[in-house]
mmCIF file of C-alpha atoms in Angstrom:
data_model
loop_
_atom_site.group_PDB
_atom_site.id
_atom_site.type_symbol
_atom_site.label_atom_id
_atom_site.label_comp_id
_atom_site.label_asym_id
_atom_site.label_seq_id
_atom_site.Cartn_x
_atom_site.Cartn_y
_atom_site.Cartn_z
ATOM 1 C CA MET A 1 5.356 21.115 -19.324
ATOM 2 C CA MET A 2 8.993 20.597 -18.026
ATOM 3 C CA LEU A 3 8.082 21.106 -14.251
ATOM 4 C CA LEU A 4 5.460 18.193 -14.578
ATOM 5 C CA LEU A 5 8.126 15.491 -16.141
ATOM 6 C CA LEU A 6 10.808 16.627 -13.119
ATOM 7 C CA GLY A 7 7.768 15.900 -10.789
ATOM 8 C CA CYS A 8 6.478 12.754 -12.353
ATOM 9 C CA LEU A 9 10.257 11.628 -12.771
ATOM 10 C CA GLY A 10 11.387 12.611 -8.886
ATOM 11 C CA GLN A 11 8.152 11.174 -7.144
ATOM 12 C CA THR A 12 8.648 8.143 -9.327
ATOM 13 C CA LEU A 13 12.251 7.780 -8.282
ATOM 14 C CA LEU A 14 11.366 8.382 -4.666
ATOM 15 C CA VAL A 15 8.648 5.765 -4.186
ATOM 16 C CA LEU A 16 10.378 3.367 -6.145
ATOM 17 C CA GLY A 17 13.571 3.895 -4.244
ATOM 18 C CA LEU A 18 12.355 4.323 -0.595
ATOM 19 C CA ALA A 19 9.893 1.385 -0.714
ATOM 20 C CA PRO A 20 11.932 -1.682 -0.638
ATOM 21 C CA GLY A 21 13.859 0.249 2.193
ATOM 22 C CA LEU A 22 10.513 0.675 4.056
ATOM 23 C CA ASN A 23 10.124 -2.627 3.827
ATOM 24 C CA GLY A 24 13.273 -3.464 5.580
ATOM 25 C CA LEU A 25 12.454 -1.313 8.530
ATOM 26 C CA ILE A 26 9.242 -3.138 9.151
ATOM 27 C CA LYS A 27 10.928 -6.443 9.129
ATOM 28 C CA GLY A 28 13.711 -5.317 10.886
ATOM 29 C CA LEU A 29 11.511 -3.632 13.783
ATOM 30 C CA LYS A 30 9.291 -6.674 13.743
ATOM 31 C CA ALA A 31 12.516 -9.079 14.350
ATOM 32 C CA ARG A 32 13.909 -6.616 16.883
ATOM 33 C CA LEU A 33 10.746 -6.927 18.979
ATOM 34 C CA GLN A 34 10.616 -10.611 18.827
ATOM 35 C CA THR A 35 13.975 -10.688 19.741
ATOM 36 C CA ARG A 36 15.585 -11.923 16.705
ATOM 37 C CA GLN A 37 18.513 -10.223 14.109
ATOM 38 C CA GLY A 38 16.161 -10.005 11.187
ATOM 39 C CA PRO A 39 17.654 -9.144 7.730
ATOM 40 C CA SER A 40 19.395 -5.872 7.108
ATOM 41 C CA LEU A 41 17.586 -2.663 5.733
ATOM 42 C CA VAL A 42 19.185 -3.245 2.144
ATOM 43 C CA GLN A 43 18.236 -6.674 1.732
ATOM 44 C CA GLY A 44 15.123 -5.613 -0.262
ATOM 45 C CA TYR A 45 17.332 -4.295 -2.400
ATOM 46 C CA ARG A 46 19.487 -7.210 -2.474
ATOM 47 C CA ASP A 47 16.676 -9.587 -3.262
ATOM 48 C CA LEU A 48 15.181 -7.338 -6.214
ATOM 49 C CA ALA A 49 18.783 -7.061 -7.647
ATOM 50 C CA LYS A 50 19.246 -11.224 -7.818
ATOM 51 C CA TRP A 51 15.503 -11.467 -9.153
ATOM 52 C CA LEU A 52 16.215 -9.272 -12.087
ATOM 53 C CA ARG A 53 19.326 -11.413 -12.913
ATOM 54 C CA LYS A 54 17.349 -14.444 -13.439
ATOM 55 C CA ASN A 55 15.561 -15.228 -16.211
ATOM 56 C CA SER A 56 11.510 -15.791 -16.211
ATOM 57 C CA VAL A 57 10.117 -19.067 -15.998
ATOM 58 C CA TYR A 58 6.282 -19.922 -16.919
ATOM 59 C CA SER A 59 4.183 -22.912 -16.756
ATOM 60 C CA VAL A 60 3.378 -25.076 -19.596
ATOM 61 C CA HIS A 61 -0.446 -23.911 -19.092
ATOM 62 C CA ALA A 62 0.257 -20.332 -18.870
ATOM 63 C CA SER A 63 -0.431 -17.761 -21.376
ATOM 64 C CA TRP A 64 0.013 -14.356 -22.232
ATOM 65 C CA ILE A 65 -1.466 -13.124 -19.070
ATOM 66 C CA SER A 66 1.234 -14.625 -16.845
ATOM 67 C CA ARG A 67 3.758 -12.479 -19.065
ATOM 68 C CA ALA A 68 1.770 -9.428 -18.929
ATOM 69 C CA ALA A 69 0.525 -9.295 -15.495
ATOM 70 C CA PRO A 70 3.351 -8.110 -13.601
ATOM 71 C CA VAL A 71 4.053 -4.959 -16.300
ATOM 72 C CA ILE A 72 0.558 -4.321 -15.562
ATOM 73 C CA SER A 73 0.373 -4.648 -12.158
ATOM 74 C CA PHE A 74 3.416 -2.496 -11.590
ATOM 75 C CA ALA A 75 2.557 0.166 -13.855
ATOM 76 C CA ALA A 76 -0.947 0.851 -12.338
ATOM 77 C CA ILE A 77 0.564 0.709 -8.893
ATOM 78 C CA VAL A 78 3.619 3.068 -9.854
ATOM 79 C CA SER A 79 0.658 5.179 -11.818
ATOM 80 C CA ALA A 80 -1.278 5.437 -8.203
ATOM 81 C CA GLY A 81 1.882 6.856 -6.692
ATOM 82 C CA LEU A 82 1.712 9.878 -9.455
ATOM 83 C CA LEU A 83 -1.932 10.799 -8.132
ATOM 84 C CA ILE A 84 -0.760 10.679 -4.154
ATOM 85 C CA THR A 85 1.327 13.585 -2.174
ATOM 86 C CA THR A 86 4.325 12.256 -0.307
ATOM 87 C CA LEU A 87 6.814 15.451 -0.123
ATOM 88 C CA LEU A 88 4.769 18.180 -1.620
ATOM 89 C CA ARG A 89 1.331 19.368 -0.976
ATOM 90 C CA GLN A 90 0.445 18.719 -4.550
ATOM 91 C CA ALA A 91 1.197 15.433 -6.404
ATOM 92 C CA PRO A 92 2.602 15.426 -9.904
ATOM 93 C CA LEU A 93 -0.955 14.142 -11.746
ATOM 94 C CA SER A 94 -3.172 15.588 -9.080
ATOM 95 C CA MET A 95 -5.234 17.217 -11.978
ATOM 96 C CA SER A 96 -5.683 13.913 -13.848
ATOM 97 C CA GLY A 97 -6.866 11.813 -11.270
ATOM 98 C CA ASP A 98 -8.214 11.597 -7.527
ATOM 99 C CA LEU A 99 -8.341 9.595 -4.508
ATOM 100 C CA ILE A 100 -10.954 7.578 -6.468
ATOM 101 C CA ALA A 101 -8.577 6.867 -9.217
ATOM 102 C CA VAL A 102 -6.143 5.247 -6.790
ATOM 103 C CA VAL A 103 -8.618 2.778 -5.655
ATOM 104 C CA TYR A 104 -9.203 1.693 -8.927
ATOM 105 C CA LEU A 105 -5.550 1.480 -10.001
ATOM 106 C CA PHE A 106 -4.894 -0.537 -7.247
ATOM 107 C CA ALA A 107 -8.197 -2.764 -8.082
ATOM 108 C CA LEU A 108 -6.467 -3.245 -11.494
ATOM 109 C CA ALA A 109 -3.437 -4.322 -9.979
ATOM 110 C CA ARG A 110 -5.085 -6.836 -7.440
ATOM 111 C CA PHE A 111 -7.058 -8.247 -10.562
ATOM 112 C CA VAL A 112 -4.212 -9.276 -13.342
ATOM 113 C CA THR A 113 -2.184 -10.496 -10.182
ATOM 114 C CA ALA A 114 -4.955 -13.093 -9.289
ATOM 115 C CA LEU A 115 -5.653 -13.202 -12.537
ATOM 116 C CA ALA A 116 -2.068 -14.521 -13.290
ATOM 117 C CA GLY A 117 -2.272 -16.970 -10.095
ATOM 118 C CA LEU A 118 -5.469 -18.700 -11.936
ATOM 119 C CA ASP A 119 -3.405 -18.525 -15.338
ATOM 120 C CA ALA A 120 -0.867 -20.538 -14.247
ATOM 121 C CA GLY A 121 -2.654 -23.730 -13.780
ATOM 122 C CA GLY A 122 -2.139 -24.598 -10.311
ATOM 123 C CA ALA A 123 -4.209 -25.017 -7.231
ATOM 124 C CA PHE A 124 -2.494 -22.688 -4.903
ATOM 125 C CA GLY A 125 -2.799 -19.736 -7.241
ATOM 126 C CA GLY A 126 -6.214 -19.841 -7.642
ATOM 127 C CA MET A 127 -7.071 -20.720 -4.288
ATOM 128 C CA ALA A 128 -5.106 -17.481 -3.248
ATOM 129 C CA GLY A 129 -6.752 -15.458 -5.630
ATOM 130 C CA SER A 130 -10.333 -16.018 -4.369
ATOM 131 C CA ARG A 131 -8.990 -15.424 -0.840
ATOM 132 C CA GLU A 132 -7.265 -11.958 -2.589
ATOM 133 C CA MET A 133 -10.842 -11.473 -4.187
ATOM 134 C CA ALA A 134 -12.692 -12.085 -1.027
ATOM 135 C CA VAL A 135 -10.605 -9.485 1.457
ATOM 136 C CA SER A 136 -10.430 -6.887 -1.333
ATOM 137 C CA ALA A 137 -14.398 -6.891 -1.457
ATOM 138 C CA LEU A 138 -14.316 -6.466 2.057
ATOM 139 C CA ALA A 139 -11.108 -3.803 2.077
ATOM 140 C CA GLU A 140 -12.316 -1.586 -0.561
ATOM 141 C CA PRO A 141 -15.690 -0.415 0.491
ATOM 142 C CA VAL A 142 -13.918 0.641 3.988
ATOM 143 C CA LEU A 143 -11.407 2.452 1.795
ATOM 144 C CA LEU A 144 -14.181 4.551 -0.091
ATOM 145 C CA LEU A 145 -16.095 5.311 2.783
ATOM 146 C CA ALA A 146 -13.170 6.520 4.693
ATOM 147 C CA ALA A 147 -12.416 8.639 1.368
ATOM 148 C CA PHE A 148 -15.858 10.128 1.322
ATOM 149 C CA THR A 149 -15.616 11.130 4.734
ATOM 150 C CA LEU A 150 -12.515 13.201 4.048
ATOM 151 C CA MET A 151 -13.793 14.485 0.612
ATOM 152 C CA VAL A 152 -17.276 15.855 2.222
ATOM 153 C CA HIS A 153 -15.008 17.527 4.915
ATOM 154 C CA ALA A 154 -12.674 19.221 1.914
ATOM 155 C CA GLY A 155 -15.473 19.908 -0.433
ATOM 156 C CA GLY A 156 -13.564 17.957 -3.155
ATOM 157 C CA THR A 157 -11.832 14.973 -4.191
ATOM 158 C CA SER A 158 -8.176 15.643 -5.335
ATOM 159 C CA MET A 159 -5.588 15.295 -2.929
ATOM 160 C CA PRO A 160 -4.057 18.709 -2.661
ATOM 161 C CA GLN A 161 -7.764 19.528 -1.648
ATOM 162 C CA LEU A 162 -7.988 16.724 0.859
ATOM 163 C CA VAL A 163 -4.755 17.672 2.111
ATOM 164 C CA ALA A 164 -5.407 21.323 2.767
ATOM 165 C CA ALA A 165 -8.305 20.619 4.324
ATOM 166 C CA ALA A 166 -6.646 17.824 6.666
ATOM 167 C CA PRO A 167 -5.544 20.377 9.824
ATOM 168 C CA SER A 168 -9.429 21.457 10.177
ATOM 169 C CA LEU A 169 -10.816 17.756 10.126
ATOM 170 C CA ASN A 170 -13.023 17.028 13.563
ATOM 171 C CA GLY A 171 -11.149 15.171 16.099
ATOM 172 C CA ALA A 172 -13.298 12.144 16.446
ATOM 173 C CA THR A 173 -13.836 12.333 12.804
ATOM 174 C CA ALA A 174 -10.097 12.037 12.218
ATOM 175 C CA VAL A 175 -9.476 9.181 14.900
ATOM 176 C CA LEU A 176 -12.112 7.178 13.448
ATOM 177 C CA THR A 177 -11.345 7.444 9.782
ATOM 178 C CA PHE A 178 -7.649 6.904 10.547
ATOM 179 C CA ALA A 179 -8.287 3.559 12.595
ATOM 180 C CA ALA A 180 -10.506 2.559 9.591
ATOM 181 C CA LEU A 181 -7.574 3.210 7.244
ATOM 182 C CA TYR A 182 -5.073 1.823 9.657
ATOM 183 C CA VAL A 183 -7.095 -1.681 9.479
ATOM 184 C CA VAL A 184 -7.417 -0.885 5.101
ATOM 185 C CA VAL A 185 -3.589 -0.578 5.188
ATOM 186 C CA ILE A 186 -3.359 -3.761 6.934
ATOM 187 C CA ALA A 187 -5.746 -6.043 4.569
ATOM 188 C CA GLU A 188 -4.146 -4.158 1.619
ATOM 189 C CA THR A 189 -0.456 -4.971 2.272
ATOM 190 C CA GLY A 190 -0.938 -8.594 3.259
ATOM 191 C CA ARG A 191 0.107 -8.051 6.778
ATOM 192 C CA ILE A 192 -0.820 -9.949 10.108
ATOM 193 C CA PRO A 193 -3.660 -10.340 11.305
ATOM 194 C CA VAL A 194 -5.111 -10.817 7.881
ATOM 195 C CA ASP A 195 -2.172 -12.287 5.892
ATOM 196 C CA ASN A 196 1.483 -13.318 7.050
ATOM 197 C CA PRO A 197 4.197 -11.863 4.365
ATOM 198 C CA ASP A 198 6.509 -13.824 5.698
ATOM 199 C CA THR A 199 4.796 -17.355 5.199
ATOM 200 C CA HIS A 200 5.529 -20.093 2.627
ATOM 201 C CA LEU A 201 3.052 -22.407 3.700
ATOM 202 C CA GLU A 202 1.118 -22.835 0.971
ATOM 203 C CA LEU A 203 -2.372 -23.216 2.648
ATOM 204 C CA THR A 204 -2.480 -20.063 4.640
ATOM 205 C CA MET A 205 -0.911 -17.234 2.264
ATOM 206 C CA ILE A 206 -2.610 -15.026 0.179
ATOM 207 C CA HIS A 207 -0.961 -12.633 -1.903
ATOM 208 C CA GLU A 208 2.511 -15.022 -2.007
ATOM 209 C CA GLY A 209 0.092 -17.413 -3.385
ATOM 210 C CA MET A 210 -0.921 -15.733 -6.196
ATOM 211 C CA ILE A 211 2.830 -15.128 -7.435
ATOM 212 C CA LEU A 212 3.960 -18.813 -6.456
ATOM 213 C CA GLU A 213 4.649 -19.705 -10.217
ATOM 214 C CA ALA A 214 6.783 -16.266 -10.780
ATOM 215 C CA ALA A 215 10.307 -16.203 -11.115
ATOM 216 C CA GLY A 216 13.139 -13.982 -12.275
ATOM 217 C CA PRO A 217 12.301 -10.033 -13.452
ATOM 218 C CA ASP A 218 8.359 -11.247 -12.886
ATOM 219 C CA LEU A 219 8.864 -12.071 -9.056
ATOM 220 C CA ALA A 220 11.064 -8.754 -8.788
ATOM 221 C CA LEU A 221 8.144 -6.655 -10.115
ATOM 222 C CA TYR A 222 5.226 -8.394 -7.823
ATOM 223 C CA HIS A 223 7.621 -7.922 -5.142
ATOM 224 C CA TRP A 224 8.760 -4.068 -5.862
ATOM 225 C CA GLY A 225 4.999 -3.156 -6.986
ATOM 226 C CA ALA A 226 3.790 -4.648 -3.548
ATOM 227 C CA ALA A 227 6.394 -2.590 -1.563
ATOM 228 C CA VAL A 228 5.492 0.324 -3.694
ATOM 229 C CA LYS A 229 1.671 0.006 -2.749
ATOM 230 C CA GLN A 230 2.611 -0.299 0.803
ATOM 231 C CA LEU A 231 4.546 2.901 0.638
ATOM 232 C CA LEU A 232 1.816 4.554 -0.957
ATOM 233 C CA LEU A 233 -0.749 3.489 1.559
ATOM 234 C CA LEU A 234 1.184 4.654 4.431
ATOM 235 C CA SER A 235 1.814 8.216 2.734
ATOM 236 C CA LEU A 236 -1.995 8.691 2.702
ATOM 237 C CA LEU A 237 -2.189 8.152 6.301
ATOM 238 C CA ALA A 238 0.754 10.214 6.686
ATOM 239 C CA ASP A 239 -0.625 13.418 4.551
ATOM 240 C CA LEU A 240 -4.024 12.865 4.639
ATOM 241 C CA PHE A 241 -3.889 12.744 9.134
ATOM 242 C CA VAL A 242 -0.470 14.868 9.646
ATOM 243 C CA PRO A 243 0.211 17.045 7.000
ATOM 244 C CA TRP A 244 2.683 19.649 8.754
ATOM 245 C CA GLY A 245 5.754 20.010 7.323
ATOM 246 C CA LEU A 246 4.740 19.528 3.736
ATOM 247 C CA ALA A 247 6.370 21.605 1.065
ATOM 248 C CA ARG A 248 5.115 23.463 -1.763
ATOM 249 C CA ALA A 249 6.200 23.869 -5.160
ATOM 250 C CA GLY A 250 8.874 26.695 -5.267
ATOM 251 C CA ASP A 251 9.666 26.785 -1.362
ATOM 252 C CA SER A 252 12.955 26.959 -0.034
ATOM 253 C CA ILE A 253 15.739 24.977 0.067
ATOM 254 C CA VAL A 254 15.154 24.586 3.831
ATOM 255 C CA ALA A 255 11.422 23.792 3.542
ATOM 256 C CA MET A 256 12.053 21.182 1.203
ATOM 257 C CA ALA A 257 14.862 19.539 3.362
ATOM 258 C CA LEU A 258 12.087 19.858 6.562
ATOM 259 C CA SER A 259 9.649 17.987 4.266
ATOM 260 C CA VAL A 260 11.619 15.161 3.581
ATOM 261 C CA VAL A 261 12.692 15.136 7.306
ATOM 262 C CA LEU A 262 9.218 14.783 8.757
ATOM 263 C CA TYR A 263 7.966 12.609 5.747
ATOM 264 C CA LEU A 264 10.728 9.983 6.738
ATOM 265 C CA PHE A 265 9.686 10.664 10.633
ATOM 266 C CA LYS A 266 6.074 10.038 9.815
ATOM 267 C CA LEU A 267 6.851 6.760 7.853
ATOM 268 C CA GLY A 268 9.433 5.225 10.407
ATOM 269 C CA LEU A 269 6.307 5.941 13.009
ATOM 270 C CA LEU A 270 3.730 4.351 10.774
ATOM 271 C CA ALA A 271 6.241 1.405 10.428
ATOM 272 C CA THR A 272 6.763 0.916 13.747
ATOM 273 C CA ALA A 273 2.964 0.821 14.666
ATOM 274 C CA LEU A 274 2.946 -2.013 11.975
ATOM 275 C CA ALA A 275 5.665 -3.793 13.653
ATOM 276 C CA VAL A 276 4.152 -3.795 16.786
ATOM 277 C CA THR A 277 0.562 -4.784 15.483
ATOM 278 C CA GLU A 278 2.026 -7.674 13.495
ATOM 279 C CA THR A 279 4.111 -8.788 16.863
ATOM 280 C CA GLY A 280 1.127 -8.447 19.288
ATOM 281 C CA MET A 281 -1.612 -10.254 17.556
ATOM 282 C CA ALA A 282 -1.676 -13.507 15.639
ATOM 283 C CA LYS A 283 -3.275 -14.452 12.211
ATOM 284 C CA LEU A 284 -6.924 -14.546 11.722
ATOM 285 C CA ARG A 285 -8.555 -17.576 10.297
ATOM 286 C CA ILE A 286 -9.525 -17.021 7.004
ATOM 287 C CA PHE A 287 -13.530 -16.728 8.340
ATOM 288 C CA ARG A 288 -12.501 -13.958 11.094
ATOM 289 C CA VAL A 289 -11.363 -11.564 9.033
ATOM 290 C CA PRO A 290 -15.081 -10.414 7.732
ATOM 291 C CA ASP A 291 -15.096 -9.689 11.666
ATOM 292 C CA LEU A 292 -12.083 -7.140 11.258
ATOM 293 C CA MET A 293 -13.409 -5.173 8.326
ATOM 294 C CA GLY A 294 -16.747 -5.290 9.630
ATOM 295 C CA THR A 295 -15.082 -3.515 12.300
ATOM 296 C CA ALA A 296 -13.200 -0.726 10.053
ATOM 297 C CA PHE A 297 -16.532 -0.489 8.308
ATOM 298 C CA ALA A 298 -18.115 0.248 11.211
ATOM 299 C CA LEU A 299 -15.491 2.962 12.433
ATOM 300 C CA ALA A 300 -15.339 4.646 9.512
ATOM 301 C CA LEU A 301 -19.319 4.872 9.124
ATOM 302 C CA LEU A 302 -18.982 6.426 12.212
ATOM 303 C CA GLY A 303 -16.499 9.059 11.167
ATOM 304 C CA LEU A 304 -18.692 9.805 7.989
ATOM 305 C CA ALA A 305 -21.547 10.161 10.698
ATOM 306 C CA ALA A 306 -19.718 12.582 12.869
ATOM 307 C CA GLU A 307 -18.579 14.699 9.784
ATOM 308 C CA ALA A 308 -22.274 14.926 8.385
ATOM 309 C CA THR A 309 -23.719 16.187 11.556
ATOM 310 C CA LEU A 310 -20.925 18.938 11.625
ATOM 311 C CA HIS A 311 -22.175 19.954 8.193
ATOM 312 C CA ALA A 312 -25.948 19.402 9.092
#
């Protein structure tokens, strides 16, 4: 029991502490590619500290939903982090849930955030919430289909099983499923070409529009939760398709240190890929997003077909 508690605490501190820095890295890389100076790597931590020092402000039309939504959303995302492998092959609470539970926890966080956008009574919050639900209705089937492909190969649904079976994944299946999940990561984290995380134009923003009425600690929880979700999704890509170097509980200090270095290296590569994608593409019109997600769904379906053919 003590080891389980230490594992939960350690992984929670890892994702909470690393997430703002990873988001700052992506912003910095994107700025460099666009020949701008960009923010420092620690700007995210400064923003969180600033928001946490301020007071929360609520609309006169807001109910208890606006007060509870930031906490519920943040708690759901952090709980999902305890089901996902990061540095070790064993997630702290992998015996209590699997990748499907992660999808539902992300959906819960999205639902309460959209509900808070509606609860404030503003026009932009409702518009952004409806767009978020539309994008999620397109992204979640792709994520589940890609998860089913990995589960068929692994013969189970738990994260340790998926990670253990990853090295033997067929090359074509791996490429197709990785591409589909990469598009899902872009959609789930609200990045170009689906959304622009840096915009403040009310008519185009999705995630930022839902939290437009939030302030103080509530705004900090929303942004911190979004950064943690981004870290977790990139960890899924890193550990499910490139699991080499992941340590096991009880390994030596050298193995643990190597696992940390490789984990940070893989996150850095994925952060660079996101920065290059955002720099090289323009934001799609909202009516073109289904085309992109349809392509991702086709890739995931082809990956599942390739895996099913091997098991036939």
